[in-house]
C-alpha cells in the first residue's frame, strides 16, 4: 500500500502525462485502496498518544480521487504549484517575524524588509564596482565547490556561461554542457587535452584540472586501491581498443592478459571524483544540478575506500534515459585514471580518461512488496569481483543502492563500509523523480 502511494505521488508530478500515464496513476491508487487495510491491521496508523486509528477518514485521500479527472480537464497538476507563493510567504513574512519581539508584527516586518532591501542594494552596488575594477576576472559566484572550474577563468574568462539559479536550489547550477561546447570550439593547443569537460548524449562529465595524484605508477595505484588485476585489466582494454576500435565496452569475460603484462606506459594520473550532470527526463533542454561521483582510496573515516555507484552504457543500440536499464549496467567506480605516455614515444591509444569499475548483476524479478530489483556483485569463476577498464565516457547517471540486510544484522556495517561488506542490494528507483521515471 505504501509503495503504491509512492508511485502515485511520483506519477502525478510528471510534467508530461498521457493516457498511458493516467491508466498507471489510476491503477496505483486502486492498488493502495485494495491493500490499505494491512496498515491498520499492523497498528501503524496512529494518532496522538500512540492511539491506533481504525479508519481512513482523511480529506486528502478523498481529494486524490479527483486528480485524474482534473488532469483530463485542465492538464498536469504541476502548473498549479504553490511553491513560489509558499516560498515568498517564508522570506517575506515568516523570516522577518522571527526577528521581531513577537509583538506588533506589521511595522516590525516592514522595517525588516526595508532594511534588508537597502543592504541588498548596497551589496549590488559594491559588487558592480569591484567587478568593473577587476576586469577579466570571473566573480566568486561563478566558482563551484572545490574550485573545479578555476582553470576555465584563465582560458575562456569572457565566455563562461553564468550559473543558473532555481527556486529551492541553495547554489547556482553550473552548466557543464555549455562549458564543454565552448571548449570544443577552441583552437587546438589553447586548452588542455583531453578536455576536462565533455558531453556524451544527455550526460556531461567534468574532471578537475589538477588530478588528485599527478604522477604515479600503475602498480602503486593497484596497491593503493586494492585492485590486484589492474595491470591485466588495462592490457585487455588496450587489446580490445586495438582490435575493435573505439566502441562501447562491456564488463565481463575472461581475463586474457597476464598479471605482469607489458603496458605502453608506466605512469598514470588519478582523480578521486568526477562531476556528472544530466538533463531532465522529460525536457532535454533543462539541465539538472551536477552530482559528484567519488572514487577515493581508503582513508578515515572511509577505511575501505569511498566508491560510488553509477549506471554505465554497455550497448551502442540503447540510449540513456529513454532505454532505462536496457543496454546498461550498474557498476561501482573503483578508479579513474589517465595514462601518461612515455617521453618521445608515439601513443598507440586514444588519450582519454579511463575507469576501473566492478559490475553488479540485476535480477529480472522484483520484490513483490516494494517492486525493487535485487542486485548482486558479479563474481568471476575464482570468486573475485568482476571488474574491467572502460572509458569514463560510458558513465550515464548516478544510482542509489540500499544494502539488503536480511534477517540477521551484520554488526560490521556502518555508513562508511556497508557498500563493501554487503553482497546484495536493492536498486532504489525512489531516490529522486528523475531516477524514478527512468527506471520504473
Short mmCIF file of C-alpha atoms in Angstrom, two decimals:
data_model
loop_
_atom_site.label_atom_id
_atom_site.label_comp_id
_atom_site.label_asym_id
_atom_site.label_seq_id
_atom_site.Cartn_x
_atom_site.Cartn_y
_atom_site.Cartn_z
CA UNK A 1 0.00 0.00 0.00
CA UNK A 2 2.79 2.44 0.90
CA UNK A 3 4.70 1.59 -2.27
CA UNK A 4 1.58 2.14 -4.40
CA UNK A 5 1.08 5.53 -2.75
CA UNK A 6 4.70 6.45 -3.52
CA UNK A 7 4.17 5.50 -7.16
CA UNK A 8 1.04 7.64 -7.24
CA UNK A 9 2.83 10.68 -5.79
CA UNK A 10 5.71 10.45 -8.29
CA UNK A 11 3.50 9.83 -11.32
CA UNK A 12 1.16 12.76 -10.73
CA UNK A 13 4.17 15.12 -10.51
CA UNK A 14 5.23 14.33 -14.07
CA UNK A 15 5.32 17.46 -16.27
CA UNK A 16 4.03 15.40 -19.21
CA UNK A 17 1.12 12.97 -18.79
CA UNK A 18 -0.64 10.96 -21.48
CA UNK A 19 -3.44 8.36 -21.41
CA UNK A 20 -1.00 5.59 -20.56
CA UNK A 21 0.24 7.56 -17.55
CA UNK A 22 -3.33 8.24 -16.43
CA UNK A 23 -4.00 4.50 -16.52
CA UNK A 24 -0.93 3.89 -14.35
CA UNK A 25 -1.99 6.63 -11.91
CA UNK A 26 -5.47 5.13 -11.56
CA UNK A 27 -4.04 1.64 -11.11
CA UNK A 28 -1.64 2.71 -8.34
CA UNK A 29 -4.43 4.48 -6.43
CA UNK A 30 -6.68 1.43 -6.77
CA UNK A 31 -3.81 -0.76 -5.51
CA UNK A 32 -3.40 1.46 -2.46
CA UNK A 33 -7.09 1.24 -1.56
CA UNK A 34 -7.03 -2.52 -2.11
CA UNK A 35 -4.18 -3.00 0.38
CA UNK A 36 -4.55 -0.15 2.85
CA UNK A 37 -6.28 -2.42 5.39
CA UNK A 38 -2.86 -4.01 6.06
CA UNK A 39 -1.63 -0.72 7.53
CA UNK A 40 -4.46 -0.63 10.06
CA UNK A 41 -4.11 -4.35 10.76
CA UNK A 42 -0.44 -3.79 11.61
CA UNK A 43 -1.42 -0.99 14.00
CA UNK A 44 0.86 1.59 12.39
CA UNK A 45 -1.84 4.17 11.60
CA UNK A 46 -1.74 6.03 14.88
CA UNK A 47 -2.86 9.37 16.25
CA UNK A 48 -1.90 11.36 19.30
CA UNK A 49 -0.60 9.35 22.22
CA UNK A 50 0.05 6.34 20.00
CA UNK A 51 -3.65 5.56 19.75
CA UNK A 52 -4.43 3.29 16.80
CA UNK A 53 -6.83 4.80 14.25
CA UNK A 54 -9.09 2.22 12.61
CA UNK A 55 -10.38 4.30 9.68
CA UNK A 56 -9.21 6.24 6.64
CA UNK A 57 -11.23 9.43 7.11
CA UNK A 58 -8.57 11.64 5.53
CA UNK A 59 -9.73 14.52 3.27
CA UNK A 60 -6.58 14.36 1.11
CA UNK A 61 -7.27 10.72 0.27
CA UNK A 62 -10.69 11.74 -0.99
CA UNK A 63 -9.06 14.55 -2.97
CA UNK A 64 -6.83 12.02 -4.75
CA UNK A 65 -9.89 10.58 -6.47
CA UNK A 66 -10.29 13.90 -8.31
CA UNK A 67 -6.73 14.14 -9.65
CA UNK A 68 -7.16 12.04 -12.81
CA UNK A 69 -10.41 13.80 -13.86
CA UNK A 70 -8.71 17.16 -13.13
CA UNK A 71 -5.73 16.26 -15.35
CA UNK A 72 -8.08 15.24 -18.17
CA UNK A 73 -9.93 18.53 -17.91
CA UNK A 74 -7.18 21.02 -17.06
CA UNK A 75 -3.78 19.43 -17.77
CA UNK A 76 -0.94 18.39 -15.47
CA UNK A 77 -1.16 19.49 -11.86
CA UNK A 78 2.42 20.85 -11.76
CA UNK A 79 1.13 24.09 -13.33
CA UNK A 80 -0.92 24.75 -10.21
CA UNK A 81 2.09 24.52 -7.88
CA UNK A 82 2.04 26.90 -4.93
CA UNK A 83 5.82 26.62 -4.37
CA UNK A 84 6.53 30.22 -5.44
CA UNK A 85 3.91 31.80 -3.19
CA UNK A 86 4.77 29.48 -0.31
CA UNK A 87 8.45 30.42 -0.65
CA UNK A 88 7.54 34.12 -0.75
CA UNK A 89 5.50 33.70 2.43
CA UNK A 90 8.59 32.33 4.16
CA UNK A 91 11.02 35.03 3.01
CA UNK A 92 8.63 37.98 3.25
CA UNK A 93 6.63 37.10 6.37
CA UNK A 94 7.92 34.18 8.45
CA UNK A 95 11.63 35.04 8.48
CA UNK A 96 11.05 38.73 9.36
CA UNK A 97 8.56 37.71 12.04
CA UNK A 98 11.18 35.52 13.70
CA UNK A 99 13.41 38.59 14.05
CA UNK A 100 10.68 40.52 15.89
CA UNK A 101 9.84 40.56 19.58
CA UNK A 102 6.52 38.78 18.82
CA UNK A 103 4.55 41.98 19.40
CA UNK A 104 3.07 44.39 16.89
CA UNK A 105 4.23 42.35 13.89
CA UNK A 106 3.27 44.56 10.94
CA UNK A 107 5.56 47.57 11.48
CA UNK A 108 8.49 45.33 12.51
CA UNK A 109 8.15 43.16 9.41
CA UNK A 110 8.00 46.25 7.18
CA UNK A 111 11.07 47.72 8.87
CA UNK A 112 12.94 44.42 8.46
CA UNK A 113 12.11 44.23 4.74
CA UNK A 114 13.09 47.87 4.19
CA UNK A 115 16.47 47.39 5.83
CA UNK A 116 17.08 44.10 4.01
CA UNK A 117 16.34 45.82 0.70
CA UNK A 118 18.82 48.60 1.47
CA UNK A 119 21.50 46.04 2.35
CA UNK A 120 20.87 44.16 -0.91
CA UNK A 121 21.15 47.38 -2.93
CA UNK A 122 24.41 48.26 -1.18
CA UNK A 123 25.83 44.78 -1.87
CA UNK A 124 24.81 45.05 -5.51
CA UNK A 125 26.45 48.46 -5.92
CA UNK A 126 29.72 47.39 -4.29
CA UNK A 127 29.87 44.14 -6.31
CA UNK A 128 29.38 46.08 -9.56
CA UNK A 129 32.15 48.46 -8.53
CA UNK A 130 34.50 45.61 -7.66
CA UNK A 131 33.75 43.87 -10.97
CA UNK A 132 34.46 46.98 -13.02
CA UNK A 133 37.83 47.43 -11.30
CA UNK A 134 38.79 43.79 -11.77
CA UNK A 135 38.30 43.28 -15.50
CA UNK A 136 38.77 39.86 -16.99
CA UNK A 137 38.20 38.01 -13.71
CA UNK A 138 35.10 35.99 -13.01
CA UNK A 139 33.42 36.73 -9.68
CA UNK A 140 33.21 34.26 -6.81
CA UNK A 141 29.62 33.42 -7.60
CA UNK A 142 30.89 31.52 -10.64
CA UNK A 143 33.25 29.26 -8.70
CA UNK A 144 31.98 25.77 -7.97
CA UNK A 145 32.79 23.57 -4.99
CA UNK A 146 36.45 22.56 -4.74
CA UNK A 147 37.40 25.23 -7.35
CA UNK A 148 36.53 22.69 -10.06
CA UNK A 149 36.33 25.23 -12.89
CA UNK A 150 39.07 27.63 -11.80
CA UNK A 151 41.23 26.89 -14.81
CA UNK A 152 38.44 27.95 -17.19
CA UNK A 153 38.71 31.53 -15.93
CA UNK A 154 42.16 31.80 -17.48
CA UNK A 155 41.24 30.04 -20.71
CA UNK A 156 37.80 31.46 -21.53
CA UNK A 157 37.04 34.18 -18.92
CA UNK A 158 34.52 36.13 -21.02
CA UNK A 159 32.77 33.10 -22.50
CA UNK A 160 31.86 31.20 -19.35
CA UNK A 161 28.06 30.76 -19.09
CA UNK A 162 26.58 32.25 -15.96
CA UNK A 163 25.37 29.65 -13.45
CA UNK A 164 21.58 29.49 -13.28
CA UNK A 165 19.53 29.65 -10.12
CA UNK A 166 16.29 27.79 -9.44
CA UNK A 167 13.77 28.17 -6.62
CA UNK A 168 14.73 25.89 -3.77
CA UNK A 169 18.33 25.46 -5.01
CA UNK A 170 20.83 26.80 -2.43
CA UNK A 171 23.59 27.12 -5.06
CA UNK A 172 23.59 28.20 -8.71
CA UNK A 173 23.78 25.42 -11.27
CA UNK A 174 26.94 25.37 -13.38
CA UNK A 175 26.18 24.39 -16.98
CA UNK A 176 28.86 21.84 -17.92
CA UNK A 177 27.09 21.24 -21.24
CA UNK A 178 27.79 24.83 -22.32
CA UNK A 179 31.33 24.73 -20.93
CA UNK A 180 32.08 21.57 -22.91
CA UNK A 181 30.68 23.16 -26.08
CA UNK A 182 32.87 26.23 -25.65
CA UNK A 183 35.97 24.11 -25.06
CA UNK A 184 35.33 22.02 -28.18
CA UNK A 185 35.33 25.20 -30.28
CA UNK A 186 38.70 26.42 -29.00
CA UNK A 187 41.79 26.15 -31.17
CA UNK A 188 44.00 23.11 -30.69
CA UNK A 189 46.70 23.92 -28.17
CA UNK A 190 44.78 26.72 -26.44
CA UNK A 191 43.16 24.41 -23.85
CA UNK A 192 44.48 21.29 -22.08
CA UNK A 193 43.60 17.96 -23.67
CA UNK A 194 41.89 15.68 -23.16
CA UNK A 195 39.17 18.19 -22.31
CA UNK A 196 38.23 18.20 -18.65
CA UNK A 197 34.56 18.76 -19.59
CA UNK A 198 32.85 16.78 -22.33
CA UNK A 199 29.36 15.64 -23.31
CA UNK A 200 28.14 12.20 -24.34
CA UNK A 201 24.46 12.08 -25.27
CA UNK A 202 22.45 13.65 -22.44
CA UNK A 203 25.27 13.40 -19.90
CA UNK A 204 28.02 15.96 -19.24
CA UNK A 205 31.16 14.88 -17.38
CA UNK A 206 33.72 17.08 -15.68
CA UNK A 207 37.06 16.35 -14.01
CA UNK A 208 39.11 18.84 -12.01
CA UNK A 209 42.00 20.47 -13.86
CA UNK A 210 44.55 19.13 -11.37
CA UNK A 211 44.38 15.37 -10.74
CA UNK A 212 44.31 14.13 -7.15
CA UNK A 213 47.55 12.23 -7.88
CA UNK A 214 49.60 13.84 -10.63
CA UNK A 215 52.10 11.10 -11.35
CA UNK A 216 52.28 7.54 -10.08
CA UNK A 217 52.87 4.04 -11.40
CA UNK A 218 50.21 1.51 -12.33
CA UNK A 219 51.46 -0.94 -9.70
CA UNK A 220 51.39 1.70 -6.95
CA UNK A 221 47.79 2.58 -7.85
CA UNK A 222 46.84 -1.12 -7.83
CA UNK A 223 48.12 -1.44 -4.26
CA UNK A 224 46.58 1.84 -3.08
CA UNK A 225 43.10 0.99 -4.41
CA UNK A 226 43.23 -2.76 -3.77
CA UNK A 227 42.98 -3.78 -7.43
CA UNK A 228 45.39 -6.70 -7.99
CA UNK A 229 44.19 -7.23 -11.59
CA UNK A 230 44.55 -3.58 -12.64
CA UNK A 231 47.54 -4.17 -14.96
CA UNK A 232 45.97 -7.08 -16.88
CA UNK A 233 42.64 -5.20 -16.99
CA UNK A 234 44.36 -2.24 -18.71
CA UNK A 235 46.13 -4.63 -21.09
CA UNK A 236 42.83 -6.29 -22.01
CA UNK A 237 41.24 -2.88 -22.61
CA UNK A 238 44.06 -1.79 -24.92
CA UNK A 239 43.74 -5.08 -26.80
CA UNK A 240 40.00 -4.54 -27.33
CA UNK A 241 40.64 -0.98 -28.50
CA UNK A 242 43.30 -2.14 -30.97
CA UNK A 243 41.14 -5.00 -32.23
CA UNK A 244 37.68 -3.41 -32.44
CA UNK A 245 38.48 0.30 -32.39
CA UNK A 246 36.68 2.83 -30.21
CA UNK A 247 33.42 1.20 -29.17
CA UNK A 248 31.16 0.63 -26.17
CA UNK A 249 32.92 -1.73 -23.77
CA UNK A 250 31.11 -4.32 -21.68
CA UNK A 251 32.21 -5.61 -18.28
CA UNK A 252 32.96 -9.31 -18.06
CA UNK A 253 34.59 -12.12 -19.94
CA UNK A 254 37.77 -13.98 -19.08
CA UNK A 255 40.91 -12.11 -18.11
CA UNK A 256 43.29 -12.78 -21.02
CA UNK A 257 46.38 -10.74 -20.13
CA UNK A 258 48.93 -11.92 -17.58
CA UNK A 259 49.43 -10.17 -14.24
CA UNK A 260 52.83 -8.92 -15.41
CA UNK A 261 51.55 -7.78 -18.82
CA UNK A 262 53.68 -5.16 -20.56
CA UNK A 263 51.96 -1.77 -20.98
CA UNK A 264 52.91 1.06 -23.37
CA UNK A 265 53.05 3.44 -20.41
CA UNK A 266 54.32 3.33 -16.84
CA UNK A 267 52.69 6.36 -15.25
CA UNK A 268 49.09 7.44 -14.71
CA UNK A 269 47.23 10.41 -13.28
CA UNK A 270 44.44 9.69 -10.79
CA UNK A 271 41.22 11.55 -9.94
CA UNK A 272 39.25 10.91 -6.76
CA UNK A 273 35.98 12.36 -8.04
CA UNK A 274 34.03 13.08 -11.21
CA UNK A 275 31.21 15.58 -11.68
CA UNK A 276 28.26 14.23 -13.70
CA UNK A 277 25.40 16.34 -14.99
CA UNK A 278 22.22 15.23 -16.74
CA UNK A 279 19.23 16.86 -18.38
CA UNK A 280 15.66 16.45 -17.15
CA UNK A 281 13.96 13.22 -18.17
CA UNK A 282 11.00 14.96 -19.84
CA UNK A 283 12.86 18.01 -21.20
CA UNK A 284 16.45 17.66 -22.52
CA UNK A 285 16.80 21.47 -22.60
CA UNK A 286 16.63 21.73 -18.79
CA UNK A 287 19.87 20.81 -17.02
CA UNK A 288 19.95 19.24 -13.58
CA UNK A 289 22.41 20.08 -10.78
CA UNK A 290 25.68 18.18 -11.19
CA UNK A 291 26.32 15.18 -8.94
CA UNK A 292 29.72 14.20 -7.54
CA UNK A 293 30.84 10.61 -8.06
CA UNK A 294 33.54 9.61 -5.57
CA UNK A 295 36.25 7.02 -6.09
CA UNK A 296 38.75 7.68 -3.30
CA UNK A 297 41.14 5.13 -1.72
CA UNK A 298 40.87 4.10 1.95
CA UNK A 299 41.14 6.95 4.44
CA UNK A 300 39.49 7.96 7.69
CA UNK A 301 36.51 7.50 8.14
CA UNK A 302 36.15 5.63 4.81
CA UNK A 303 38.55 2.92 5.90
CA UNK A 304 37.61 0.65 2.97
CA UNK A 305 37.51 3.47 0.43
CA UNK A 306 34.69 5.63 -0.89
CA UNK A 307 33.39 4.25 -4.15
CA UNK A 308 30.07 5.43 -5.59
CA UNK A 309 27.78 3.52 -7.92
CA UNK A 310 26.79 4.56 -11.42
CA UNK A 311 24.76 3.46 -14.43
CA UNK A 312 27.01 2.76 -17.42
CA UNK A 313 26.19 2.17 -21.06
CA UNK A 314 27.12 -1.31 -22.34
CA UNK A 315 25.39 -1.37 -25.74
CA UNK A 316 25.52 1.11 -28.60
CA UNK A 317 21.93 0.33 -29.57
CA UNK A 318 20.48 1.93 -26.45
CA UNK A 319 20.49 5.44 -25.03
CA UNK A 320 20.01 6.85 -21.55
CA UNK A 321 17.49 7.64 -20.11
CA UNK A 322 14.97 6.61 -22.80
CA UNK A 323 16.07 2.95 -22.77
CA UNK A 324 16.11 2.60 -18.99
CA UNK A 325 18.31 -0.30 -17.93
CA UNK A 326 18.17 -1.92 -21.38
CA UNK A 327 21.70 -1.82 -22.78
CA UNK A 328 23.02 -0.52 -19.46
CA UNK A 329 24.57 -1.97 -16.32
CA UNK A 330 25.13 -0.88 -12.75
CA UNK A 331 28.72 -0.69 -11.55
CA UNK A 332 30.83 0.63 -8.69
CA UNK A 333 33.56 3.11 -9.61
CA UNK A 334 36.87 1.93 -8.19
CA UNK A 335 39.37 4.10 -10.03
CA UNK A 336 39.58 6.99 -12.53
CA UNK A 337 42.89 7.43 -14.38
CA UNK A 338 44.53 8.97 -17.40
CA UNK A 339 47.58 7.14 -18.81
CA UNK A 340 50.72 9.26 -19.20
CA UNK A 341 52.70 8.22 -22.28
CA UNK A 342 56.43 7.70 -22.22
CA UNK A 343 58.51 10.67 -23.33
CA UNK A 344 59.27 10.79 -27.08
CA UNK A 345 57.12 7.72 -27.70
CA UNK A 346 54.19 7.77 -30.10
CA UNK A 347 50.94 6.86 -28.34
CA UNK A 348 49.05 3.90 -29.76
CA UNK A 349 45.84 4.62 -27.82
CA UNK A 350 43.28 7.42 -27.60
CA UNK A 351 44.17 9.99 -24.95
CA UNK A 352 41.13 9.67 -22.71
CA UNK A 353 40.03 9.11 -19.13
CA UNK A 354 39.64 5.50 -18.08
CA UNK A 355 37.87 3.95 -15.14
CA UNK A 356 38.04 0.60 -13.39
CA UNK A 357 34.50 -0.45 -12.47
CA UNK A 358 33.05 -3.53 -10.81
CA UNK A 359 29.75 -4.79 -12.14
CA UNK A 360 26.53 -5.70 -10.37
CA UNK A 361 24.12 -8.32 -11.73
CA UNK A 362 20.49 -7.16 -11.82
CA UNK A 363 17.74 -9.65 -11.04
CA UNK A 364 14.87 -9.67 -13.53
CA UNK A 365 12.42 -10.28 -10.71
CA UNK A 366 11.20 -7.54 -8.39
CA UNK A 367 10.38 -7.76 -4.72
CA UNK A 368 6.59 -8.32 -4.59
CA UNK A 369 6.14 -5.72 -1.85
CA UNK A 370 8.49 -2.89 -2.83
CA UNK A 371 8.84 -3.73 -6.55
CA UNK A 372 12.57 -3.02 -6.21
CA UNK A 373 15.13 -5.01 -8.19
CA UNK A 374 17.73 -7.06 -6.32
CA UNK A 375 21.32 -6.53 -7.44
CA UNK A 376 24.31 -8.68 -6.52
CA UNK A 377 28.01 -8.25 -7.05
CA UNK A 378 29.12 -10.07 -10.17
CA UNK A 379 31.85 -12.64 -9.48
CA UNK A 380 34.39 -14.43 -11.64
CA UNK A 381 34.79 -18.19 -11.52
CA UNK A 382 37.54 -17.83 -8.90
CA UNK A 383 35.24 -15.82 -6.59
CA UNK A 384 36.81 -12.39 -7.17
CA UNK A 385 34.69 -9.40 -8.14
CA UNK A 386 34.01 -8.90 -11.83
CA UNK A 387 35.81 -5.71 -12.88
CA UNK A 388 37.13 -4.15 -16.08
CA UNK A 389 38.56 -0.98 -17.57
CA UNK A 390 36.17 1.15 -19.66
CA UNK A 391 36.19 4.81 -20.79
CA UNK A 392 34.73 7.34 -18.36
CA UNK A 393 32.54 8.48 -21.26
CA UNK A 394 30.33 5.42 -20.64
CA UNK A 395 29.09 6.92 -17.34
CA UNK A 396 25.42 7.87 -17.66
CA UNK A 397 23.90 8.58 -14.26
CA UNK A 398 24.46 8.10 -10.52
CA UNK A 399 22.38 5.38 -8.93
CA UNK A 400 21.40 4.60 -5.34
CA UNK A 401 21.77 1.10 -3.91
CA UNK A 402 20.45 0.06 -0.49
CA UNK A 403 22.16 -2.86 1.28
CA UNK A 404 19.86 -5.86 1.67
CA UNK A 405 20.39 -6.67 5.32
CA UNK A 406 18.45 -9.92 5.65
CA UNK A 407 17.01 -11.32 8.88
CA UNK A 408 20.26 -11.02 10.84
CA UNK A 409 22.08 -7.71 11.16
CA UNK A 410 25.77 -7.63 10.29
CA UNK A 411 27.46 -5.90 13.22
CA UNK A 412 30.30 -4.71 10.95
CA UNK A 413 28.06 -2.44 8.88
CA UNK A 414 28.39 1.32 9.20
CA UNK A 415 27.51 4.23 6.93
CA UNK A 416 31.12 4.16 5.69
CA UNK A 417 31.58 0.46 4.87
CA UNK A 418 28.16 -1.04 4.08
CA UNK A 419 28.83 -0.99 0.31
CA UNK A 420 31.92 -3.15 0.81
CA UNK A 421 30.61 -5.65 3.36
CA UNK A 422 27.14 -6.21 1.86
CA UNK A 423 26.79 -8.55 -1.12
CA UNK A 424 23.16 -7.92 -2.09
CA UNK A 425 21.40 -4.60 -2.59
CA UNK A 426 18.08 -3.04 -3.54
CA UNK A 427 18.03 -0.78 -6.60
CA UNK A 428 16.30 2.30 -5.18
CA UNK A 429 14.41 3.98 -8.01
CA UNK A 430 12.59 6.17 -5.46
CA UNK A 431 15.87 8.11 -4.96
CA UNK A 432 14.53 11.08 -6.92
CA UNK A 433 11.91 11.76 -9.60
CA UNK A 434 14.43 11.66 -12.44
CA UNK A 435 15.58 8.17 -11.42
CA UNK A 436 12.01 7.04 -10.89
CA UNK A 437 10.86 7.98 -14.39
CA UNK A 438 13.92 6.37 -15.98
CA UNK A 439 13.83 3.08 -14.06
CA UNK A 440 10.24 2.44 -13.00
#
